[in-house]
Amino acid sequence: MSEVLFKVLIIGDPTVGKTSFVQRYVNNSYRRDYKMTIGVDFALKVIKWSDNQNIKLQLWDIAGQERFTSMTRVYYKDAHACIVMFDLTQRTTFQNVVKWKKDLDTKCTLKDGSFVPCLLLANKCDLSNRDVEQGEIEEMCKEHDFVGWTETSVKENLMIEESMRFLIEEMMTKH
Ligand code: GDP
Ligand code: MG
């Protein structure tokens, strides 16, 4: 049995759903009340990937108020993959995706010097008051070198498991 440890970052503006995403993925739970993350939250999930392969995922849920400060460099260190999340109903959180991606890429790379694979998640797709068009997300994804994007709803448990699976596959091919 071999085991590999991956560090995955979840970054993005406050209230987009980062903490909820981790709770959903790790505990399959969801809370409506908002509890602000201070500093960083960790979560660990062990996945039986195949008969002889376990994956230990360490999820780093970084508080939004820490953004673009010198602290992020410490959080980003030795990351294997990243999720940049925004809220489909809050346009500013989409605009700030570029800043998050640049913050990461200027402070952290993989051991071979390449950029950390980043998945773009458009969360809260259960809500009807959308503020961002699909075409714009597609463009953002291409222009800023994300490995992919998808809409998610942590609330309705849409595309959470699938997104993580996609990211794990990315990490396994680079591993
Ligand atoms: P964070 O600041 O990025 O960690 O955001 P949180 O995970 O704390 O979520 C902020 C608020 O958005 C909370 O009230 C959540 O219940 C809510 N939320 C998170 N994901 C979704 C979603 O997919 N749909 C809806 N409607 N609300 C969500
Ligand atoms: Mg949080």
Tab-separated table of N, CA, C and O in Angstrom, residues 34-121:
chain	number	residue	atom	x	y	z
A	34	TYR	N	-23.115	32.009	9.079
A	34	TYR	CA	-21.777	32.360	8.621
A	34	TYR	C	-20.827	32.500	9.799
A	34	TYR	O	-21.041	33.297	10.690
A	35	LYS	N	-19.798	31.684	9.792
A	35	LYS	CA	-18.785	31.759	10.836
A	35	LYS	C	-17.479	32.151	10.171
A	35	LYS	O	-16.947	31.414	9.351
A	36	MET	N	-16.994	33.327	10.512
A	36	MET	CA	-15.812	33.828	9.831
A	36	MET	C	-14.575	33.003	10.193
A	36	MET	O	-14.348	32.705	11.346
A	37	THR	N	-13.813	32.662	9.174
A	37	THR	CA	-12.559	31.973	9.417
A	37	THR	C	-11.501	32.991	9.805
A	37	THR	O	-11.360	34.022	9.159
A	38	ILE	N	-10.789	32.696	10.866
A	38	ILE	CA	-9.694	33.583	11.257
A	38	ILE	C	-8.393	32.825	11.062
A	38	ILE	O	-8.236	31.715	11.573
A	39	GLY	N	-7.492	33.400	10.291
A	39	GLY	CA	-6.240	32.723	10.009
A	39	GLY	C	-6.449	31.637	8.981
A	39	GLY	O	-6.757	31.905	7.845
A	40	VAL	N	-6.299	30.393	9.419
A	40	VAL	CA	-6.432	29.294	8.470
A	40	VAL	C	-7.063	28.094	9.163
A	40	VAL	O	-6.821	27.838	10.338
A	41	ASP	N	-7.939	27.399	8.446
A	41	ASP	CA	-8.532	26.152	8.929
A	41	ASP	C	-7.900	24.996	8.168
A	41	ASP	O	-7.662	25.101	6.970
A	42	PHE	N	-7.664	23.906	8.870
A	42	PHE	CA	-7.139	22.727	8.213
A	42	PHE	C	-8.189	21.637	8.251
A	42	PHE	O	-8.928	21.519	9.212
A	43	ALA	N	-8.190	20.816	7.242
A	43	ALA	CA	-9.008	19.611	7.292
A	43	ALA	C	-8.233	18.515	6.585
A	43	ALA	O	-7.468	18.779	5.651
A	44	LEU	N	-8.426	17.311	7.055
A	44	LEU	CA	-7.715	16.180	6.480
A	44	LEU	C	-8.721	15.150	6.004
A	44	LEU	O	-9.681	14.857	6.698
A	45	LYS	N	-8.501	14.635	4.813
A	45	LYS	CA	-9.371	13.585	4.303
A	45	LYS	C	-8.503	12.503	3.671
A	45	LYS	O	-7.607	12.801	2.888
A	46	VAL	N	-8.781	11.272	4.028
A	46	VAL	CA	-8.040	10.154	3.451
A	46	VAL	C	-8.938	9.452	2.446
A	46	VAL	O	-10.084	9.132	2.734
A	47	ILE	N	-8.390	9.237	1.259
A	47	ILE	CA	-9.166	8.638	0.175
A	47	ILE	C	-8.501	7.352	-0.277
A	47	ILE	O	-7.290	7.324	-0.503
A	48	LYS	N	-9.312	6.330	-0.416
A	48	LYS	CA	-8.789	5.091	-0.979
A	48	LYS	C	-8.906	5.206	-2.499
A	48	LYS	O	-9.969	5.070	-3.066
A	49	TRP	N	-7.788	5.525	-3.140
A	49	TRP	CA	-7.800	5.859	-4.566
A	49	TRP	C	-7.876	4.588	-5.414
A	49	TRP	O	-8.570	4.530	-6.414
A	50	SER	N	-7.117	3.565	-4.977
A	50	SER	CA	-7.166	2.261	-5.643
A	50	SER	C	-6.791	1.211	-4.603
A	50	SER	O	-6.528	1.550	-3.455
A	51	ASP	N	-6.711	-0.065	-5.029
A	51	ASP	CA	-6.414	-1.150	-4.089
A	51	ASP	C	-5.106	-0.923	-3.335
A	51	ASP	O	-4.992	-1.275	-2.172
A	52	ASN	N	-4.131	-0.317	-4.044
A	52	ASN	CA	-2.828	-0.146	-3.381
A	52	ASN	C	-2.395	1.315	-3.254
A	52	ASN	O	-1.229	1.615	-3.088
A	53	GLN	N	-3.349	2.217	-3.330
A	53	GLN	CA	-2.989	3.638	-3.258
A	53	GLN	C	-3.967	4.430	-2.377
A	53	GLN	O	-5.159	4.522	-2.691
A	54	ASN	N	-3.430	4.976	-1.292
A	54	ASN	CA	-4.205	5.917	-0.479
A	54	ASN	C	-3.744	7.341	-0.748
A	54	ASN	O	-2.565	7.582	-0.970
A	55	ILE	N	-4.682	8.261	-0.682
A	55	ILE	CA	-4.327	9.671	-0.810
A	55	ILE	C	-4.763	10.397	0.449
A	55	ILE	O	-5.916	10.290	0.867
A	56	LYS	N	-3.811	11.104	1.046
A	56	LYS	CA	-4.123	11.964	2.182
A	56	LYS	C	-4.200	13.384	1.669
A	56	LYS	O	-3.218	13.923	1.159
A	57	LEU	N	-5.364	13.977	1.806
A	57	LEU	CA	-5.550	15.343	1.345
A	57	LEU	C	-5.556	16.282	2.539
A	57	LEU	O	-6.323	16.101	3.477
A	58	GLN	N	-4.701	17.287	2.461
A	58	GLN	CA	-4.684	18.304	3.496
A	58	GLN	C	-5.261	19.569	2.879
A	58	GLN	O	-4.688	20.131	1.948
A	59	LEU	N	-6.422	19.981	3.370
A	59	LEU	CA	-7.101	21.135	2.780
A	59	LEU	C	-6.846	22.374	3.629
A	59	LEU	O	-7.119	22.371	4.825
A	60	TRP	N	-6.319	23.380	3.016
A	60	TRP	CA	-6.010	24.648	3.698
A	60	TRP	C	-7.026	25.691	3.272
A	60	TRP	O	-7.022	26.160	2.140
A	61	ASP	N	-7.865	26.042	4.209
A	61	ASP	CA	-8.937	27.008	3.968
A	61	ASP	C	-8.491	28.339	4.564
A	61	ASP	O	-8.473	28.510	5.770
A	62	ILE	N	-8.107	29.229	3.686
A	62	ILE	CA	-7.467	30.460	4.123
A	62	ILE	C	-8.482	31.581	4.281
A	62	ILE	O	-9.321	31.789	3.420
A	63	ALA	N	-8.382	32.282	5.387
A	63	ALA	CA	-9.313	33.378	5.646
A	63	ALA	C	-9.128	34.491	4.626
A	63	ALA	O	-8.014	34.889	4.326
A	64	GLY	N	-10.240	34.985	4.109
A	64	GLY	CA	-10.205	36.003	3.055
A	64	GLY	C	-9.575	37.310	3.485
A	64	GLY	O	-8.987	38.019	2.680
A	65	GLN	N	-9.690	37.637	4.761
A	65	GLN	CA	-9.172	38.939	5.201
A	65	GLN	C	-7.650	38.984	5.206
A	65	GLN	O	-7.059	40.044	5.360
A	66	GLU	N	-7.040	37.799	5.012
A	66	GLU	CA	-5.572	37.774	4.978
A	66	GLU	C	-5.040	38.083	3.579
A	66	GLU	O	-3.863	37.997	3.342
A	67	ARG	N	-5.917	38.377	2.669
A	67	ARG	CA	-5.496	38.371	1.272
A	67	ARG	C	-4.382	39.360	0.938
A	67	ARG	O	-4.354	40.471	1.430
A	68	PHE	N	-3.553	38.886	0.060
A	68	PHE	CA	-2.489	39.692	-0.542
A	68	PHE	C	-1.555	40.307	0.492
A	68	PHE	O	-0.907	41.299	0.230
A	69	THR	N	-1.488	39.735	1.667
A	69	THR	CA	-0.498	40.206	2.632
A	69	THR	C	0.688	39.241	2.582
A	69	THR	O	0.659	38.245	1.881
A	70	SER	N	1.698	39.569	3.358
A	70	SER	CA	2.881	38.712	3.362
A	70	SER	C	2.570	37.337	3.943
A	70	SER	O	3.286	36.376	3.717
A	71	MET	N	1.473	37.227	4.686
A	71	MET	CA	1.096	35.952	5.294
A	71	MET	C	0.797	34.870	4.263
A	71	MET	O	1.018	33.693	4.516
A	72	THR	N	0.255	35.244	3.119
A	72	THR	CA	-0.172	34.213	2.173
A	72	THR	C	0.998	33.354	1.701
A	72	THR	O	0.823	32.173	1.434
A	73	ARG	N	2.184	33.940	1.654
A	73	ARG	CA	3.351	33.173	1.212
A	73	ARG	C	3.566	31.937	2.091
A	73	ARG	O	3.909	30.856	1.611
A	74	VAL	N	3.358	32.108	3.386
A	74	VAL	CA	3.511	31.009	4.336
A	74	VAL	C	2.450	29.931	4.083
A	74	VAL	O	2.743	28.737	4.082
A	75	TYR	N	1.225	30.368	3.848
A	75	TYR	CA	0.139	29.410	3.578
A	75	TYR	C	0.387	28.621	2.303
A	75	TYR	O	0.079	27.444	2.205
A	76	TYR	N	0.892	29.297	1.301
A	76	TYR	CA	1.013	28.688	-0.031
A	76	TYR	C	2.138	27.655	-0.112
A	76	TYR	O	2.127	26.802	-0.994
A	77	LYS	N	3.073	27.740	0.814
A	77	LYS	CA	4.290	26.947	0.730
A	77	LYS	C	4.008	25.452	0.534
A	77	LYS	O	3.214	24.866	1.255
A	78	ASP	N	4.673	24.861	-0.475
A	78	ASP	CA	4.606	23.421	-0.763
A	78	ASP	C	3.214	22.915	-1.160
A	78	ASP	O	2.909	21.728	-0.990
A	79	ALA	N	2.369	23.793	-1.662
A	79	ALA	CA	1.043	23.357	-2.118
A	79	ALA	C	1.164	22.538	-3.401
A	79	ALA	O	2.050	22.784	-4.220
A	80	HIS	N	0.294	21.558	-3.552
A	80	HIS	CA	0.265	20.723	-4.756
A	80	HIS	C	-0.821	21.155	-5.734
A	80	HIS	O	-0.736	20.867	-6.929
A	81	ALA	N	-1.864	21.783	-5.210
A	81	ALA	CA	-2.957	22.241	-6.066
A	81	ALA	C	-3.741	23.316	-5.336
A	81	ALA	O	-3.574	23.512	-4.129
A	82	CYS	N	-4.574	24.010	-6.101
A	82	CYS	CA	-5.322	25.124	-5.508
A	82	CYS	C	-6.704	25.241	-6.140
A	82	CYS	O	-6.884	24.965	-7.329
A	83	ILE	N	-7.647	25.641	-5.314
A	83	ILE	CA	-8.973	26.021	-5.798
A	83	ILE	C	-9.121	27.515	-5.581
A	83	ILE	O	-8.874	28.006	-4.477
A	84	VAL	N	-9.460	28.235	-6.648
A	84	VAL	CA	-9.822	29.638	-6.489
A	84	VAL	C	-11.338	29.711	-6.657
A	84	VAL	O	-11.878	29.291	-7.681
A	85	MET	N	-12.000	30.204	-5.625
A	85	MET	CA	-13.465	30.216	-5.623
A	85	MET	C	-13.999	31.635	-5.672
A	85	MET	O	-13.427	32.543	-5.080
A	86	PHE	N	-15.104	31.804	-6.407
A	86	PHE	CA	-15.825	33.081	-6.332
A	86	PHE	C	-17.318	32.796	-6.234
A	86	PHE	O	-17.760	31.660	-6.386
A	87	ASP	N	-18.074	33.852	-5.955
A	87	ASP	CA	-19.526	33.757	-5.786
A	87	ASP	C	-20.176	34.312	-7.055
A	87	ASP	O	-19.988	35.485	-7.389
A	88	LEU	N	-20.923	33.452	-7.755
A	88	LEU	CA	-21.580	33.839	-9.012
A	88	LEU	C	-22.495	35.060	-8.872
A	88	LEU	O	-22.800	35.721	-9.864
A	89	THR	N	-22.915	35.332	-7.652
A	89	THR	CA	-23.857	36.446	-7.448
A	89	THR	C	-23.164	37.722	-6.971
A	89	THR	O	-23.834	38.716	-6.693
A	90	GLN	N	-21.826	37.663	-6.833
A	90	GLN	CA	-21.066	38.843	-6.363
A	90	GLN	C	-19.932	39.119	-7.338
A	90	GLN	O	-18.868	38.516	-7.248
A	91	ARG	N	-20.168	40.040	-8.230
A	91	ARG	CA	-19.228	40.282	-9.312
A	91	ARG	C	-17.808	40.621	-8.826
A	91	ARG	O	-16.825	40.212	-9.449
A	92	THR	N	-17.708	41.359	-7.751
A	92	THR	CA	-16.370	41.750	-7.272
A	92	THR	C	-15.542	40.511	-6.905
A	92	THR	O	-14.326	40.514	-7.098
A	93	THR	N	-16.192	39.472	-6.423
A	93	THR	CA	-15.442	38.257	-6.050
A	93	THR	C	-14.881	37.578	-7.296
A	93	THR	O	-13.846	36.917	-7.236
A	94	PHE	N	-15.571	37.757	-8.432
A	94	PHE	CA	-15.081	37.237	-9.718
A	94	PHE	C	-13.909	38.074	-10.206
A	94	PHE	O	-12.877	37.537	-10.643
A	95	GLN	N	-14.031	39.378	-10.095
A	95	GLN	CA	-12.939	40.259	-10.524
A	95	GLN	C	-11.666	40.000	-9.712
A	95	GLN	O	-10.561	40.061	-10.242
A	96	ASN	N	-11.833	39.676	-8.445
A	96	ASN	CA	-10.672	39.444	-7.585
A	96	ASN	C	-9.992	38.097	-7.818
A	96	ASN	O	-8.901	37.855	-7.297
A	97	VAL	N	-10.619	37.233	-8.615
A	97	VAL	CA	-10.006	35.937	-8.948
A	97	VAL	C	-8.608	36.149	-9.541
A	97	VAL	O	-7.662	35.446	-9.203
A	98	VAL	N	-8.473	37.149	-10.392
A	98	VAL	CA	-7.189	37.445	-11.034
A	98	VAL	C	-6.130	37.784	-9.981
A	98	VAL	O	-4.988	37.312	-10.064
A	99	LYS	N	-6.525	38.559	-8.998
A	99	LYS	CA	-5.576	38.943	-7.945
A	99	LYS	C	-5.145	37.727	-7.132
A	99	LYS	O	-3.965	37.584	-6.801
A	100	TRP	N	-6.081	36.862	-6.820
A	100	TRP	CA	-5.746	35.650	-6.061
A	100	TRP	C	-4.787	34.766	-6.852
A	100	TRP	O	-3.807	34.259	-6.322
A	101	LYS	N	-5.098	34.592	-8.132
A	101	LYS	CA	-4.263	33.732	-8.979
A	101	LYS	C	-2.854	34.306	-9.080
A	101	LYS	O	-1.865	33.571	-8.985
A	102	LYS	N	-2.753	35.607	-9.261
A	102	LYS	CA	-1.425	36.237	-9.385
A	102	LYS	C	-0.674	36.180	-8.072
A	102	LYS	O	0.539	35.964	-8.044
A	103	ASP	N	-1.397	36.376	-6.980
A	103	ASP	CA	-0.773	36.305	-5.656
A	103	ASP	C	-0.135	34.935	-5.460
A	103	ASP	O	1.010	34.818	-5.032
A	104	LEU	N	-0.886	33.894	-5.839
A	104	LEU	CA	-0.369	32.532	-5.719
A	104	LEU	C	0.847	32.317	-6.621
A	104	LEU	O	1.897	31.861	-6.167
A	105	ASP	N	0.701	32.650	-7.904
A	105	ASP	CA	1.756	32.351	-8.879
A	105	ASP	C	3.050	33.127	-8.624
A	105	ASP	O	4.122	32.669	-9.003
A	106	THR	N	2.946	34.293	-8.005
A	106	THR	CA	4.169	35.049	-7.729
A	106	THR	C	4.863	34.559	-6.460
A	106	THR	O	6.044	34.820	-6.261
A	107	LYS	N	4.126	33.838	-5.617
A	107	LYS	CA	4.716	33.423	-4.336
A	107	LYS	C	5.021	31.937	-4.242
A	107	LYS	O	5.696	31.497	-3.307
A	108	CYS	N	4.515	31.153	-5.180
A	108	CYS	CA	4.618	29.704	-5.020
A	108	CYS	C	4.599	28.987	-6.375
A	108	CYS	O	3.815	29.340	-7.251
A	109	THR	N	5.482	28.005	-6.531
A	109	THR	CA	5.428	27.124	-7.696
A	109	THR	C	5.648	25.691	-7.224
A	109	THR	O	6.020	25.465	-6.078
A	110	LEU	N	5.430	24.735	-8.114
A	110	LEU	CA	5.736	23.346	-7.794
A	110	LEU	C	7.256	23.177	-7.771
A	110	LEU	O	7.993	24.063	-8.198
A	111	LYS	N	7.696	22.013	-7.317
A	111	LYS	CA	9.142	21.783	-7.200
A	111	LYS	C	9.864	21.899	-8.541
A	111	LYS	O	11.008	22.300	-8.598
A	112	ASP	N	9.171	21.529	-9.633
A	112	ASP	CA	9.804	21.623	-10.954
A	112	ASP	C	9.713	23.035	-11.534
A	112	ASP	O	10.095	23.265	-12.676
A	113	GLY	N	9.175	23.962	-10.768
A	113	GLY	CA	9.119	25.348	-11.207
A	113	GLY	C	7.843	25.740	-11.949
A	113	GLY	O	7.639	26.915	-12.253
A	114	SER	N	6.986	24.757	-12.238
A	114	SER	CA	5.742	25.082	-12.941
A	114	SER	C	4.700	25.628	-11.961
A	114	SER	O	4.826	25.458	-10.741
A	115	PHE	N	3.671	26.267	-12.522
A	115	PHE	CA	2.628	26.844	-11.677
A	115	PHE	C	1.830	25.744	-10.979
A	115	PHE	O	1.669	24.643	-11.512
A	116	VAL	N	1.333	26.064	-9.808
A	116	VAL	CA	0.467	25.148	-9.057
A	116	VAL	C	-0.858	25.001	-9.822
A	116	VAL	O	-1.467	26.006	-10.175
A	117	PRO	N	-1.266	23.750	-10.142
A	117	PRO	CA	-2.524	23.599	-10.866
A	117	PRO	C	-3.707	24.185	-10.084
A	117	PRO	O	-3.889	23.887	-8.906
A	118	CYS	N	-4.470	25.020	-10.777
A	118	CYS	CA	-5.547	25.773	-10.130
A	118	CYS	C	-6.878	25.507	-10.812
A	118	CYS	O	-6.990	25.624	-12.038
A	119	LEU	N	-7.857	25.186	-10.016
A	119	LEU	CA	-9.214	24.982	-10.527
A	119	LEU	C	-10.066	26.175	-10.120
A	119	LEU	O	-9.999	26.631	-8.972
A	120	LEU	N	-10.846	26.675	-11.069
A	120	LEU	CA	-11.699	27.837	-10.804
A	120	LEU	C	-13.116	27.359	-10.507
A	120	LEU	O	-13.724	26.671	-11.334
A	121	LEU	N	-13.638	27.696	-9.331
A	121	LEU	CA	-14.990	27.266	-8.974
A	121	LEU	C	-15.932	28.454	-8.821
A	121	LEU	O	-15.662	29.390	-8.068
